[in-house]
CSV table of C-alpha atoms in Angstrom, one decimal:
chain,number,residue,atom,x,y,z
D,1,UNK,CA,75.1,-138.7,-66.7
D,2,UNK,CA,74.3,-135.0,-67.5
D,3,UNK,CA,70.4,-136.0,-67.2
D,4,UNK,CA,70.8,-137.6,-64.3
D,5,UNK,CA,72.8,-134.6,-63.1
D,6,UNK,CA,70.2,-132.3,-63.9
D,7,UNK,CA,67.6,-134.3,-62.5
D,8,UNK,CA,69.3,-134.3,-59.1
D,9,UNK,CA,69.3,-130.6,-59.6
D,10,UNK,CA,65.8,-129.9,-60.2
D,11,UNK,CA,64.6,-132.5,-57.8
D,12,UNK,CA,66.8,-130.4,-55.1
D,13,UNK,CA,65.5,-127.0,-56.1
D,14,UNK,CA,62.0,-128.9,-56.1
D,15,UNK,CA,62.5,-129.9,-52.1
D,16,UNK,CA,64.0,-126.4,-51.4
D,17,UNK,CA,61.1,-124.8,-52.4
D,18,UNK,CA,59.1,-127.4,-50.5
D,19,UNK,CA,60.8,-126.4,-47.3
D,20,UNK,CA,60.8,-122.5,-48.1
D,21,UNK,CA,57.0,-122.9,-48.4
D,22,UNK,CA,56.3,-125.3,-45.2
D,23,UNK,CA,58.5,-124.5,-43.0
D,24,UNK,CA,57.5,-122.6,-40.4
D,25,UNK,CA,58.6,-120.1,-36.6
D,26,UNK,CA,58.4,-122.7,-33.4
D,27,UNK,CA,56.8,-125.8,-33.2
D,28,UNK,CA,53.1,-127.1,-33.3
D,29,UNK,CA,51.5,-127.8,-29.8
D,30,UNK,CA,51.7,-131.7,-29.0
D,31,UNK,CA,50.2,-133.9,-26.3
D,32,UNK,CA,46.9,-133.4,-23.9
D,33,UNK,CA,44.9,-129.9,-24.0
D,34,UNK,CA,45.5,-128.1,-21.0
D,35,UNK,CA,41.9,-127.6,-19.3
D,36,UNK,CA,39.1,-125.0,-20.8
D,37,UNK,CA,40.2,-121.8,-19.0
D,38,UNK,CA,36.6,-120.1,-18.0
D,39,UNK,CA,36.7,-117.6,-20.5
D,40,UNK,CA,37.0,-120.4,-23.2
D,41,UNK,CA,34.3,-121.8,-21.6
D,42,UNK,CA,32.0,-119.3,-21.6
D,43,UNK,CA,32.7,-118.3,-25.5
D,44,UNK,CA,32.3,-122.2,-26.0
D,45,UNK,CA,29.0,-121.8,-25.5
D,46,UNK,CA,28.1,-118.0,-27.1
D,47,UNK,CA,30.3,-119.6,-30.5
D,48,UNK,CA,27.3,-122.4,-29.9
D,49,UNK,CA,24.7,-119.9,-29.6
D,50,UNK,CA,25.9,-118.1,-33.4
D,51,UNK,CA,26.3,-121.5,-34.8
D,52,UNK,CA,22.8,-122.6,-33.5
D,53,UNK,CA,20.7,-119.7,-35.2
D,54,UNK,CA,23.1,-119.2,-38.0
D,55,UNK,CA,22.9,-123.0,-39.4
D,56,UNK,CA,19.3,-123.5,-39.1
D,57,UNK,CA,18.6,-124.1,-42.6
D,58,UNK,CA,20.6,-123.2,-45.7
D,59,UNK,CA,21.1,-119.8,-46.3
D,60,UNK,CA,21.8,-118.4,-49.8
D,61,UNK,CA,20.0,-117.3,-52.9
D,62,UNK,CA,18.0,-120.6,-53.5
D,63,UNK,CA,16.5,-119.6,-49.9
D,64,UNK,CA,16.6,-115.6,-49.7
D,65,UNK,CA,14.5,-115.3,-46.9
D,66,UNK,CA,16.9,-117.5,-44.6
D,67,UNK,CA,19.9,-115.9,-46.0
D,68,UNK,CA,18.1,-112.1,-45.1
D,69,UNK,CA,17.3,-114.3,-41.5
D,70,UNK,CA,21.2,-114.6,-41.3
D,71,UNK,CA,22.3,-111.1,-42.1
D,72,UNK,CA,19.9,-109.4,-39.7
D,73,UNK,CA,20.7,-111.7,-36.8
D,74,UNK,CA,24.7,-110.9,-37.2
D,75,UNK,CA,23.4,-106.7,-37.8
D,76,UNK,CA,22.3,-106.8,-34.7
D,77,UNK,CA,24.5,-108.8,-32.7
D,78,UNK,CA,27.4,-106.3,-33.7
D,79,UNK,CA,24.7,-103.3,-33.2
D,80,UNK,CA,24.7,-105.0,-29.6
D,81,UNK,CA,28.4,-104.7,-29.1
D,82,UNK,CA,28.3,-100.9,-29.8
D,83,UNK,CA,29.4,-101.2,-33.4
D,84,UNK,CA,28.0,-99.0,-35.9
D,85,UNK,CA,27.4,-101.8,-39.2
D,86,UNK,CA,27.8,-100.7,-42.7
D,87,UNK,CA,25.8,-102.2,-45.0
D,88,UNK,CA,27.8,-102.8,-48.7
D,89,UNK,CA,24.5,-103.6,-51.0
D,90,UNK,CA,24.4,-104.8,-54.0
D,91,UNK,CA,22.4,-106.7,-56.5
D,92,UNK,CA,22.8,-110.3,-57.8
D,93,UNK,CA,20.0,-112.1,-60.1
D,94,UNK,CA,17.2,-109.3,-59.3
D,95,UNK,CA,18.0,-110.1,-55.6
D,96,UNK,CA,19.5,-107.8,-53.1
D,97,UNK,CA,22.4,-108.7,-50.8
D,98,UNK,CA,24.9,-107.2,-48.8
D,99,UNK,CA,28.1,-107.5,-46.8
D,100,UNK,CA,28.3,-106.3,-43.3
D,101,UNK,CA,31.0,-104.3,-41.8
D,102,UNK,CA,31.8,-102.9,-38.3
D,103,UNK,CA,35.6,-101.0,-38.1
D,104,UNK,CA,37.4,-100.7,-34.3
D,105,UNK,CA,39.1,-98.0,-35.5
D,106,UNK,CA,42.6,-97.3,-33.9
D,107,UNK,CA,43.1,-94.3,-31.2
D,108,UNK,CA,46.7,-93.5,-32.5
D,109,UNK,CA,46.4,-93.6,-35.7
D,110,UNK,CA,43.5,-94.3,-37.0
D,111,UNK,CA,42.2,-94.7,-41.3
D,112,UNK,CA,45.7,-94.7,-41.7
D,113,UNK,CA,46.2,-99.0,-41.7
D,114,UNK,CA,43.8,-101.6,-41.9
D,115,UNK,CA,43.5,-105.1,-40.7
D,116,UNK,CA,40.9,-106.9,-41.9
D,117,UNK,CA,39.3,-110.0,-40.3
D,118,UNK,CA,36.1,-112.0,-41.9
D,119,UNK,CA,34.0,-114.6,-42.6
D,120,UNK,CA,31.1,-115.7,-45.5
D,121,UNK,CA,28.1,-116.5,-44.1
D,122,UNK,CA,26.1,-117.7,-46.8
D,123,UNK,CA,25.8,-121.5,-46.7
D,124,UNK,CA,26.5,-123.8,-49.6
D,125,UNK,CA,23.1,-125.8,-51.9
D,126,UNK,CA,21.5,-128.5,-49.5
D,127,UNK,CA,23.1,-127.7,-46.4
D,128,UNK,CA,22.8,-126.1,-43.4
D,129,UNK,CA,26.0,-125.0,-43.0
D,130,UNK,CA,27.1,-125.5,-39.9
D,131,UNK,CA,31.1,-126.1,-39.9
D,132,UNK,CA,30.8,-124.1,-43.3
D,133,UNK,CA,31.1,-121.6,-42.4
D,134,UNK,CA,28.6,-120.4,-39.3
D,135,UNK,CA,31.9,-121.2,-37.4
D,136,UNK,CA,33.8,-118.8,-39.1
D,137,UNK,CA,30.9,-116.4,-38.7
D,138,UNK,CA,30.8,-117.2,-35.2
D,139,UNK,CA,34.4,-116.7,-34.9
D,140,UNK,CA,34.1,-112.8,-36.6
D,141,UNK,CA,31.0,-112.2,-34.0
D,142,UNK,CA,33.1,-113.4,-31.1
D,143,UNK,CA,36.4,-111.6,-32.1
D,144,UNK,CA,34.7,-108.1,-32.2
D,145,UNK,CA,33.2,-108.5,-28.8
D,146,UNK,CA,36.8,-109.4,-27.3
D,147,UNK,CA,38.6,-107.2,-29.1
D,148,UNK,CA,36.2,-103.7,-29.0
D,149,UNK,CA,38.2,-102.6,-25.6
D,150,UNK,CA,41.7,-102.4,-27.7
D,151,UNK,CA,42.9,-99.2,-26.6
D,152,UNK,CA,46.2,-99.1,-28.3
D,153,UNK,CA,46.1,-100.5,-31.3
D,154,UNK,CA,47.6,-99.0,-34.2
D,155,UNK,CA,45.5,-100.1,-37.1
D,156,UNK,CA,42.3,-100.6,-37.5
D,157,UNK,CA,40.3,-103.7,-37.1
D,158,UNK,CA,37.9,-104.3,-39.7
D,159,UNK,CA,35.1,-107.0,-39.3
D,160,UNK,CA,33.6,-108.2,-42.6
D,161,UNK,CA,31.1,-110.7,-43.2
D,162,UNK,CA,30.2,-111.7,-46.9
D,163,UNK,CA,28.0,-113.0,-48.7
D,164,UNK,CA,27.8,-115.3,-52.0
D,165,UNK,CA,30.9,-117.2,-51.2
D,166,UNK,CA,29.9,-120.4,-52.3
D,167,UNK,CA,29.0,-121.6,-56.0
D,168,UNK,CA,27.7,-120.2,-58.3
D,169,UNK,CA,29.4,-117.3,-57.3
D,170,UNK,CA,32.8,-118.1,-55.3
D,171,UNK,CA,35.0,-116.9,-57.8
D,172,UNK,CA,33.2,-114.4,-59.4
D,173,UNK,CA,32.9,-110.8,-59.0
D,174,UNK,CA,29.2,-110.9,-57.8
D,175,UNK,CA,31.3,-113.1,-54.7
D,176,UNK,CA,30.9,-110.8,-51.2
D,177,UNK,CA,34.4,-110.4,-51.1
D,178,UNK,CA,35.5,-109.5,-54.5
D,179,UNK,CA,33.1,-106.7,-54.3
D,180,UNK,CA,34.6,-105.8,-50.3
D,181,UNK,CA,37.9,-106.2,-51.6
D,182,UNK,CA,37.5,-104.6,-54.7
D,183,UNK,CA,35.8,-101.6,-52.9
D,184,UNK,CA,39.2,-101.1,-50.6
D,185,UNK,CA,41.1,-100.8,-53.5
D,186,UNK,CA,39.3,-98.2,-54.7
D,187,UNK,CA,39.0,-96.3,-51.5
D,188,UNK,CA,43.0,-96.6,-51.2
D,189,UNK,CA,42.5,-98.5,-47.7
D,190,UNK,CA,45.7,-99.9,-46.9
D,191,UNK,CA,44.8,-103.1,-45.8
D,192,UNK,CA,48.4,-104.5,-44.1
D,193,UNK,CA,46.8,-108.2,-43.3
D,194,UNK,CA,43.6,-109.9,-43.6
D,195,UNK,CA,42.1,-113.2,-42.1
D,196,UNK,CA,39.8,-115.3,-43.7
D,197,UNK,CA,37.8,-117.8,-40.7
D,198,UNK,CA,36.9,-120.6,-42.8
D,199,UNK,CA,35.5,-123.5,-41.6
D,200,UNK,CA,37.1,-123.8,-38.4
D,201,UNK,CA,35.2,-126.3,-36.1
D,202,UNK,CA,35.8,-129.9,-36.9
D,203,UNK,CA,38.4,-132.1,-35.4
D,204,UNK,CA,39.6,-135.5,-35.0
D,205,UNK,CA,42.8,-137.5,-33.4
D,206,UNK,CA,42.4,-140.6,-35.5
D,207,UNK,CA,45.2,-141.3,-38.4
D,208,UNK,CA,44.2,-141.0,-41.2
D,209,UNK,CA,41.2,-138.1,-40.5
D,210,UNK,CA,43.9,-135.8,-42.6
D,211,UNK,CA,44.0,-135.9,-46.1
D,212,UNK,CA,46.4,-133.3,-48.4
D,213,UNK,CA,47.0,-133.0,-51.9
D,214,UNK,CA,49.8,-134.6,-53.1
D,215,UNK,CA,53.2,-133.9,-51.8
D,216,UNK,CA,52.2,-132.7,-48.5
D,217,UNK,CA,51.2,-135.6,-46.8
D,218,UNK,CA,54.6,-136.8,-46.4
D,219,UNK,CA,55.7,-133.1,-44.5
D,220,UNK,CA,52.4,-133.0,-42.5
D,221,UNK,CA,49.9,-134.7,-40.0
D,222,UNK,CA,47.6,-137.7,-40.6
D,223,UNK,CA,45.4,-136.5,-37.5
D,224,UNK,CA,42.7,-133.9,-38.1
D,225,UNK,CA,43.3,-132.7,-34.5
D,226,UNK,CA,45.4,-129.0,-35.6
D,227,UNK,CA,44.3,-125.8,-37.0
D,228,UNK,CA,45.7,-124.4,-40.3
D,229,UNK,CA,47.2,-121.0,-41.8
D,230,UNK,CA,46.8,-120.9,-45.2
D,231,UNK,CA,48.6,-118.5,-47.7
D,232,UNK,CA,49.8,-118.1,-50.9
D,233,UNK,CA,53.7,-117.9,-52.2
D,234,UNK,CA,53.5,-114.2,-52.2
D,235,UNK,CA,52.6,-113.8,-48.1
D,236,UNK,CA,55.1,-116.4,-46.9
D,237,UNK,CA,56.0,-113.1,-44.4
D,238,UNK,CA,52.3,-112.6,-43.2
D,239,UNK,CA,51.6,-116.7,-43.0
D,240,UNK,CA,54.8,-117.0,-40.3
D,241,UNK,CA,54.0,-113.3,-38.7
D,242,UNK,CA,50.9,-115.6,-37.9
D,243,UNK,CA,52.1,-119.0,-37.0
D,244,UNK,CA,54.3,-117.4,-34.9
D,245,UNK,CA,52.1,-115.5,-32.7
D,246,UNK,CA,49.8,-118.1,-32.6
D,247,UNK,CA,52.6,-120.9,-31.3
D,248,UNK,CA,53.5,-118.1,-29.0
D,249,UNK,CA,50.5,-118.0,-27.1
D,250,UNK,CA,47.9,-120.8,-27.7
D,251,UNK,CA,48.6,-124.4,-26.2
D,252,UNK,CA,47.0,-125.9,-29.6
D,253,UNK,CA,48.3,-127.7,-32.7
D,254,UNK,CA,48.8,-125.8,-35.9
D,255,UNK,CA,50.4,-125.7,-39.1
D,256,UNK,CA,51.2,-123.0,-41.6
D,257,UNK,CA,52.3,-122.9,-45.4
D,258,UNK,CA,52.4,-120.4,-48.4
D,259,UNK,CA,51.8,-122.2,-51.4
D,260,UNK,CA,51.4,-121.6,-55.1
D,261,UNK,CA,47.4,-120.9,-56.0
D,262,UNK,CA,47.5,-124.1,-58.4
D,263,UNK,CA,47.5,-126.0,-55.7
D,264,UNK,CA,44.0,-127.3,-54.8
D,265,UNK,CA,42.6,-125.7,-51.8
D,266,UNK,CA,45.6,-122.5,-51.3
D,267,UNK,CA,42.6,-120.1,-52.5
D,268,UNK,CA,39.5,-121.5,-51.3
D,269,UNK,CA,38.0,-118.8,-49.1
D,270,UNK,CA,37.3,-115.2,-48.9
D,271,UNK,CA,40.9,-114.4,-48.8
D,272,UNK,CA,41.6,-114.7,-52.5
D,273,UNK,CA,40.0,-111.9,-53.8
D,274,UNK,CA,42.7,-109.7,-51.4
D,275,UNK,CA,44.9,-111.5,-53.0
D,276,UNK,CA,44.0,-110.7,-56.0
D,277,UNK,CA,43.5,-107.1,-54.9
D,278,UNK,CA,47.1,-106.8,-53.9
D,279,UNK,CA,46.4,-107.0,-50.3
D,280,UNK,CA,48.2,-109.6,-48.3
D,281,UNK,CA,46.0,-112.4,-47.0
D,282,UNK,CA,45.4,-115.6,-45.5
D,283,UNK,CA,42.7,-118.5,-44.5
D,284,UNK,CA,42.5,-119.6,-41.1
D,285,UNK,CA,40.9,-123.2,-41.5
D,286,UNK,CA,40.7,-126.7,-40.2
D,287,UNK,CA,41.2,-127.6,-43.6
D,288,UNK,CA,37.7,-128.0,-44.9
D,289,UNK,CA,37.1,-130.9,-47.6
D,290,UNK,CA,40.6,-132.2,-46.6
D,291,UNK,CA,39.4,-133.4,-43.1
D,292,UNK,CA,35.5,-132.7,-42.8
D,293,UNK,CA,33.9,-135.6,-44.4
D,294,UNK,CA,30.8,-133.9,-44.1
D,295,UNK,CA,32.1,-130.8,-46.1
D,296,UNK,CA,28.9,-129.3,-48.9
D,297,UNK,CA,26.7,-131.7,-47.4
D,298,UNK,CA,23.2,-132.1,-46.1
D,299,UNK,CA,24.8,-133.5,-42.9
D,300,UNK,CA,27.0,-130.0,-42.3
D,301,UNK,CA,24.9,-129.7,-38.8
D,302,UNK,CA,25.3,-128.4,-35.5
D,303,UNK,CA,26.3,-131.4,-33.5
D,304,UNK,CA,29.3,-132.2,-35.8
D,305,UNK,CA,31.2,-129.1,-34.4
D,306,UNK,CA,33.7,-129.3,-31.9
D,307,UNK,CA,32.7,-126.1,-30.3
D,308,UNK,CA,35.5,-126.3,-26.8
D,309,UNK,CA,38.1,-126.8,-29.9
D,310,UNK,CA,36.5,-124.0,-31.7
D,311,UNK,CA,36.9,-121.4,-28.7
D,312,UNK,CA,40.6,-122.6,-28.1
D,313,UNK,CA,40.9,-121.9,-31.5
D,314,UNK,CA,39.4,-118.6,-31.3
D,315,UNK,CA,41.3,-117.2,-28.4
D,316,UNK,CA,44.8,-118.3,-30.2
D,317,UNK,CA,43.5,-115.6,-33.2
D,318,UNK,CA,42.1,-113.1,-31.0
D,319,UNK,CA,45.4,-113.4,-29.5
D,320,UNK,CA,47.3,-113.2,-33.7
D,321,UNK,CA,44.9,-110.2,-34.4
D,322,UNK,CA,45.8,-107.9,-31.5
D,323,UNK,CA,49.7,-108.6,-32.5
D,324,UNK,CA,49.0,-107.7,-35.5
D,325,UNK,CA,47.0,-104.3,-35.1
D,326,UNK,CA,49.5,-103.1,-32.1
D,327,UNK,CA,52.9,-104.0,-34.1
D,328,UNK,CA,51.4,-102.3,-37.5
D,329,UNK,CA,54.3,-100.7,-39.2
């Protein structure tokens, strides 16, 4: 009886924690789209444009000269927005490579808080990389051209793109990010949120299109139709801050949690090694080898992206990010 008893117990703290973890502000947009507005439209097709030239071959260290293709195109598509880009160089395997950075910087108070938004765009081995992750490249590009008029934010709005992401270097120190992060640390940047765009452009309404890791297909989804905000246990706050503002604004399903790092997938982007620096983070992603059956492949191409998704997608954050600079504490 005391077993039993106990059991009960742990089972219920179990399912609180479960809840504490899931549960999150308002409720996920349900039913038929509302029509393109023509500003969706319109970044519909530039998001096309980035994925197009970004994805045309795999870009990493096995194919330098495509990955140094990659990083010049995104130089000068920020150079063309009126940003000055920062080059963060450094060597891996006798091989130069470098993140890229452009800052918004705040008019009221500005070096004094940081919000950091970005993307890899290095491609994993024997793919193209379309979905992973030119869409979350895309996403960066698009963000800083929307967001460059802010006139009264109060942080600033960093835009990172990485490199080395994927294997043999995600989760090293030579990964883009670690060595971004890392730097930030060092410089005392007080960084009060940062968005990792992961793999952000495939969709699908059919049952079954969503898979999780074991328990949360039973709190979740079986359609691959919403966009997720991804955190770990220790930025529950930041993860609802976000789901909130995104519900609040963007007529488009989505789903939120804050779950420990064991758990298979919590820390698979660019938004771990904030994380580890101390910073709070999150991933914005639809979810990656969970839903996109074409996820590390050769068959990551162009036409698998759901690009009027995509720009619906990337309205809703442009939307988060601007709450998120203007209400910085």
């Amino acid at each position: 009886m005391r077993i039993s008893a106990a059991l009960v117990g742990v089972l219920a703290v179990l399912a609180c924690g479960v809840l504490v973890m899931t549960t999150m502000p308002l409720h996920s947009y349900r039913g038929a789209l509302p029509a393109l507005t023509p500003q969706e439209s319109a970044l519909a097709d530039r998001l096309r444009a980035h994925v197009s030239t970004v994805a045309q071959q795999e870009h990493n260290l096995r194919n330098p000269a495509a990955l140094e293709a990659v990083a010049t195109y995104l130089e000068r598509q920020l150079a063309l927005m009126g940003y000055a880009v920062e080059r963060q160089e450094y060597t891996v395997a006798g091989k130069p490579v470098r993140n890229l950075q452009a800052i918004l910087p705040s008019r009221t108070a500005p070096g004094q808080r940081t919000v950091v938004v970005g993307a890899h765009y290095d491609s994993a081995h024997h793919t193209p990389g379309a979905n992973d992750n030119a869409t979350g490249t895309a996403a960066v590009l698009e963000l800083a051209r929307s967001l460059r008029d802010m006139g009264d934010a109060s942080a600033d709005i960093m835009f990172v793109l990485y490199t080395n992401e994927e294997p043999p270097y995600f989760k090293t120190p030579l990964m883009g990010s670690q060595v971004h992060a890392k730097a930030l640390a060092a410089q005392k940047t007080r960084v009060i949120a940062m968005l990792s765009l992961e793999t952000m452009g495939y969709y699908s309404d059919v049952a079954g299109s969503q898979k999780y890791p074991w328990p949360l297909s039973l709190l979740y989804p079986s359609e691959g139709n919403f966009i997720a905000f991804v955190g770990a246990t220790g930025d529950l706050g930041l993860v609802r801050t976000v789901v909130r503002s995104f519900r609040s604004h963007t007529s488009f399903p989505s789903e939120g949690i804050a779950a420990p790092r064991f758990i298979p997938g919590v820390d698979y982007s660019d938004h771990a090694a904030y994380i580890d620096a101390g910073y709070p983070a999150l991933m914005v992603t639809d979810t990656a080898p969970y839903r996109y059956p074409h996820y590390h492949s050769s068959q990551d191409t162009l036409d698998k992206v759901d690009f009027e998704r995509l720009a619906r997608v990337v309205s809703g954050v442009e939307r988060v990010v601007t709450e998120l600079a203007r209400q910085a504490p």
